[in-house]
mmCIF file with all atom_site columns, C-alpha atoms in Angstrom:
data_model
loop_
_atom_site.group_PDB
_atom_site.id
_atom_site.type_symbol
_atom_site.label_atom_id
_atom_site.label_alt_id
_atom_site.label_comp_id
_atom_site.label_asym_id
_atom_site.label_entity_id
_atom_site.label_seq_id
_atom_site.pdbx_PDB_ins_code
_atom_site.Cartn_x
_atom_site.Cartn_y
_atom_site.Cartn_z
_atom_site.occupancy
_atom_site.B_iso_or_equiv
_atom_site.pdbx_formal_charge
_atom_site.auth_seq_id
_atom_site.auth_comp_id
_atom_site.auth_asym_id
_atom_site.auth_atom_id
_atom_site.pdbx_PDB_model_num
ATOM 1  C CA . MET A 1 1  ? -13.859 0.015  -2.307  1.00 0.00 ? 933  MET A CA 1
ATOM 2  C CA . THR A 1 2  ? -16.351 2.406  -4.531  1.00 0.00 ? 934  THR A CA 1
ATOM 3  C CA . ASP A 1 3  ? -18.818 4.289  -2.034  1.00 0.00 ? 935  ASP A CA 1
ATOM 4  C CA . TYR A 1 4  ? -21.672 4.315  -4.187  1.00 0.00 ? 936  TYR A CA 1
ATOM 5  C CA . ALA A 1 5  ? -23.872 6.848  -2.411  1.00 0.00 ? 937  ALA A CA 1
ATOM 6  C CA . ALA A 1 6  ? -21.017 9.413  -2.708  1.00 0.00 ? 938  ALA A CA 1
ATOM 7  C CA . VAL A 1 7  ? -20.720 9.136  -6.492  1.00 0.00 ? 939  VAL A CA 1
ATOM 8  C CA . LEU A 1 8  ? -24.557 8.580  -7.122  1.00 0.00 ? 940  LEU A CA 1
ATOM 9  C CA . SER A 1 9  ? -24.541 12.104 -4.977  1.00 0.00 ? 941  SER A CA 1
ATOM 10 C CA . ALA A 1 10 ? -21.861 13.813 -6.683  1.00 0.00 ? 942  ALA A CA 1
ATOM 11 C CA . ASN A 1 11 ? -22.734 12.901 -10.081 1.00 0.00 ? 943  ASN A CA 1
ATOM 12 C CA . TYR A 1 12 ? -26.658 12.209 -10.409 1.00 0.00 ? 944  TYR A CA 1
ATOM 13 C CA . LEU A 1 13 ? -27.630 15.437 -8.831  1.00 0.00 ? 945  LEU A CA 1
ATOM 14 C CA . GLY A 1 14 ? -31.715 15.526 -8.295  1.00 0.00 ? 946  GLY A CA 1
ATOM 15 C CA . ALA A 1 15 ? -32.123 11.513 -8.990  1.00 0.00 ? 947  ALA A CA 1
ATOM 16 C CA . GLN A 1 16 ? -34.122 9.778  -6.862  1.00 0.00 ? 948  GLN A CA 1
ATOM 17 C CA . TRP A 1 17 ? -32.588 6.311  -5.645  1.00 0.00 ? 949  TRP A CA 1
ATOM 18 C CA . SER A 1 18 ? -31.951 4.194  -2.164  1.00 0.00 ? 950  SER A CA 1
ATOM 19 C CA . LEU A 1 19 ? -29.154 1.955  -1.264  1.00 0.00 ? 951  LEU A CA 1
ATOM 20 C CA . SER A 1 20 ? -28.378 -0.204 1.710   1.00 0.00 ? 952  SER A CA 1
ATOM 21 C CA . ASP A 1 21 ? -25.101 -1.012 2.974   1.00 0.00 ? 953  ASP A CA 1
ATOM 22 C CA . ASN A 1 22 ? -23.466 0.319  -0.200  1.00 0.00 ? 954  ASN A CA 1
ATOM 23 C CA . ASP A 1 23 ? -23.909 -2.898 -1.942  1.00 0.00 ? 955  ASP A CA 1
ATOM 24 C CA . TYR A 1 24 ? -24.910 -2.065 -5.572  1.00 0.00 ? 956  TYR A CA 1
ATOM 25 C CA . ALA A 1 25 ? -27.308 -5.130 -5.608  1.00 0.00 ? 957  ALA A CA 1
ATOM 26 C CA . THR A 1 26 ? -29.226 -3.218 -3.208  1.00 0.00 ? 958  THR A CA 1
ATOM 27 C CA . LEU A 1 27 ? -29.338 -0.215 -5.579  1.00 0.00 ? 959  LEU A CA 1
ATOM 28 C CA . VAL A 1 28 ? -33.221 0.952  -6.156  1.00 0.00 ? 960  VAL A CA 1
ATOM 29 C CA . TRP A 1 29 ? -33.429 3.425  -8.846  1.00 0.00 ? 961  TRP A CA 1
ATOM 30 C CA . TYR A 1 30 ? -36.447 5.565  -8.561  1.00 0.00 ? 962  TYR A CA 1
ATOM 31 C CA . ASP A 1 31 ? -35.716 8.056  -11.508 1.00 0.00 ? 963  ASP A CA 1
ATOM 32 C CA . ASP A 1 32 ? -36.818 8.375  -14.988 1.00 0.00 ? 964  ASP A CA 1
ATOM 33 C CA . THR A 1 33 ? -32.935 8.056  -16.532 1.00 0.00 ? 965  THR A CA 1
ATOM 34 C CA . PRO A 1 34 ? -31.193 5.266  -16.892 1.00 0.00 ? 966  PRO A CA 1
ATOM 35 C CA . LYS A 1 35 ? -30.053 3.296  -14.081 1.00 0.00 ? 967  LYS A CA 1
ATOM 36 C CA . PRO A 1 36 ? -26.173 3.863  -13.939 1.00 0.00 ? 968  PRO A CA 1
ATOM 37 C CA . SER A 1 37 ? -24.148 0.332  -14.048 1.00 0.00 ? 969  SER A CA 1
ATOM 38 C CA . GLN A 1 38 ? -21.977 -0.582 -11.390 1.00 0.00 ? 970  GLN A CA 1
ATOM 39 C CA . ALA A 1 39 ? -18.944 -0.718 -13.577 1.00 0.00 ? 971  ALA A CA 1
ATOM 40 C CA . GLU A 1 40 ? -19.924 3.204  -14.358 1.00 0.00 ? 972  GLU A CA 1
ATOM 41 C CA . LEU A 1 41 ? -20.053 3.985  -10.504 1.00 0.00 ? 973  LEU A CA 1
ATOM 42 C CA . ASP A 1 42 ? -16.845 2.321  -10.168 1.00 0.00 ? 974  ASP A CA 1
ATOM 43 C CA . ASP A 1 43 ? -14.907 4.189  -12.758 1.00 0.00 ? 975  ASP A CA 1
ATOM 44 C CA . ALA A 1 44 ? -16.180 7.374  -11.438 1.00 0.00 ? 976  ALA A CA 1
ATOM 45 C CA . TRP A 1 45 ? -15.075 6.967  -7.890  1.00 0.00 ? 977  TRP A CA 1
ATOM 46 C CA . PRO A 1 46 ? -11.635 7.776  -8.405  1.00 0.00 ? 978  PRO A CA 1
ATOM 47 C CA . ALA A 1 47 ? -12.685 11.529 -9.710  1.00 0.00 ? 979  ALA A CA 1
ATOM 48 C CA . VAL A 1 48 ? -15.400 11.896 -6.802  1.00 0.00 ? 980  VAL A CA 1
ATOM 49 C CA . GLN A 1 49 ? -12.666 10.947 -4.533  1.00 0.00 ? 981  GLN A CA 1
ATOM 50 C CA . GLN A 1 50 ? -9.976  13.561 -5.981  1.00 0.00 ? 982  GLN A CA 1
ATOM 51 C CA . ALA A 1 51 ? -12.826 15.934 -6.180  1.00 0.00 ? 983  ALA A CA 1
ATOM 52 C CA . ARG A 1 52 ? -13.403 15.525 -2.201  1.00 0.00 ? 984  ARG A CA 1
ATOM 53 C CA . GLN A 1 53 ? -9.613  15.529 -1.649  1.00 0.00 ? 985  GLN A CA 1
ATOM 54 C CA . ASP A 1 54 ? -9.699  19.111 -3.629  1.00 0.00 ? 986  ASP A CA 1
ATOM 55 C CA . ALA A 1 55 ? -12.241 20.559 -1.751  1.00 0.00 ? 987  ALA A CA 1
ATOM 56 C CA . VAL A 1 56 ? -10.804 19.963 1.898   1.00 0.00 ? 988  VAL A CA 1
ATOM 57 C CA . ALA A 1 57 ? -6.995  21.372 0.304   1.00 0.00 ? 989  ALA A CA 1
ATOM 58 C CA . ALA A 1 58 ? -9.262  24.446 -0.825  1.00 0.00 ? 990  ALA A CA 1
ATOM 59 C CA . GLU A 1 59 ? -10.850 24.949 2.465   1.00 0.00 ? 991  GLU A CA 1
ATOM 60 C CA . ALA A 1 60 ? -7.579  24.571 4.260   1.00 0.00 ? 992  ALA A CA 1
ATOM 61 C CA . ALA A 1 61 ? -5.825  26.699 1.863   1.00 0.00 ? 993  ALA A CA 1
ATOM 62 C CA . ALA A 1 62 ? -8.575  29.576 2.402   1.00 0.00 ? 994  ALA A CA 1
ATOM 63 C CA . LYS A 1 63 ? -8.273  28.981 6.163   1.00 0.00 ? 995  LYS A CA 1
ATOM 64 C CA . GLN A 1 64 ? -4.633  29.591 6.004   1.00 0.00 ? 996  GLN A CA 1
ATOM 65 C CA . SER A 1 65 ? -5.031  32.756 3.707   1.00 0.00 ? 997  SER A CA 1
ATOM 66 C CA . ALA A 1 66 ? -7.392  34.250 6.320   1.00 0.00 ? 998  ALA A CA 1
ATOM 67 C CA . ILE A 1 67 ? -4.523  33.671 8.983   1.00 0.00 ? 999  ILE A CA 1
ATOM 68 C CA . ASP A 1 68 ? -1.741  34.869 7.001   1.00 0.00 ? 1000 ASP A CA 1
ATOM 69 C CA . LYS A 1 69 ? -4.040  37.893 6.189   1.00 0.00 ? 1001 LYS A CA 1
ATOM 70 C CA . LEU A 1 70 ? -4.755  38.602 9.827   1.00 0.00 ? 1002 LEU A CA 1
ATOM 71 C CA . ALA A 1 71 ? -1.440  38.063 10.837  1.00 0.00 ? 1003 ALA A CA 1
ATOM 72 C CA . ALA A 1 72 ? -0.147  40.526 8.504   1.00 0.00 ? 1004 ALA A CA 1
ATOM 73 C CA . LEU A 1 73 ? -2.915  43.211 10.066  1.00 0.00 ? 1005 LEU A CA 1
ATOM 74 C CA . GLY A 1 74 ? -0.748  42.499 12.983  1.00 0.00 ? 1006 GLY A CA 1
ATOM 75 C CA . LEU A 1 75 ? -2.932  39.791 15.028  1.00 0.00 ? 1007 LEU A CA 1
ATOM 76 C CA . SER A 1 76 ? -0.987  37.214 17.125  1.00 0.00 ? 1008 SER A CA 1
ATOM 77 C CA . VAL A 1 77 ? -1.904  33.054 15.760  1.00 0.00 ? 1009 VAL A CA 1
ATOM 78 C CA . ASP A 1 78 ? -3.035  33.126 19.591  1.00 0.00 ? 1010 ASP A CA 1
ATOM 79 C CA . GLU A 1 79 ? -5.533  35.985 18.918  1.00 0.00 ? 1011 GLU A CA 1
ATOM 80 C CA . ILE A 1 80 ? -6.754  34.444 15.427  1.00 0.00 ? 1012 ILE A CA 1
ATOM 81 C CA . ARG A 1 81 ? -7.432  31.278 16.926  1.00 0.00 ? 1013 ARG A CA 1
ATOM 82 C CA . ALA A 1 82 ? -9.338  33.123 19.863  1.00 0.00 ? 1014 ALA A CA 1
ATOM 83 C CA . ALA A 1 83 ? -11.266 35.023 17.600  1.00 0.00 ? 1015 ALA A CA 1
ATOM 84 C CA . PHE A 1 84 ? -12.190 32.733 14.775  1.00 0.00 ? 1016 PHE A CA 1
ATOM 85 C CA . GLY A 1 85 ? -11.358 29.371 15.878  1.00 0.00 ? 1017 GLY A CA 1
ATOM 86 C CA . LEU A 1 86 ? -8.916  28.558 13.082  1.00 0.00 ? 1018 LEU A CA 1
ATOM 87 C CA . GLU A 1 87 ? -5.767  26.933 13.374  1.00 0.00 ? 1019 GLU A CA 1
ATOM 88 C CA . GLY A 1 88 ? -2.867  27.857 12.231  1.00 0.00 ? 1020 GLY A CA 1
ATOM 89 C CA . ASN A 1 89 ? 1.468   28.200 12.487  1.00 0.00 ? 1021 ASN A CA 1
#
């Protein structure tokens, strides 16, 4: 099921709109640009989902990279967790 608010927030930056209960029928478009159709929003949803997943993966990779670098400097995983609140191997 498409998360219309997520698609609108991601793909229509700066546009003014309101939505109730993730129901496209309640979408009120206050912007001067054309209101996107339900089909356009549905079609955009997979890319928005992928972008969200990519962001989560990038954050996890960055944390793991930081842990690895700190461990290479001689800190134990317990020291890293205590100092930075990071989780790791």
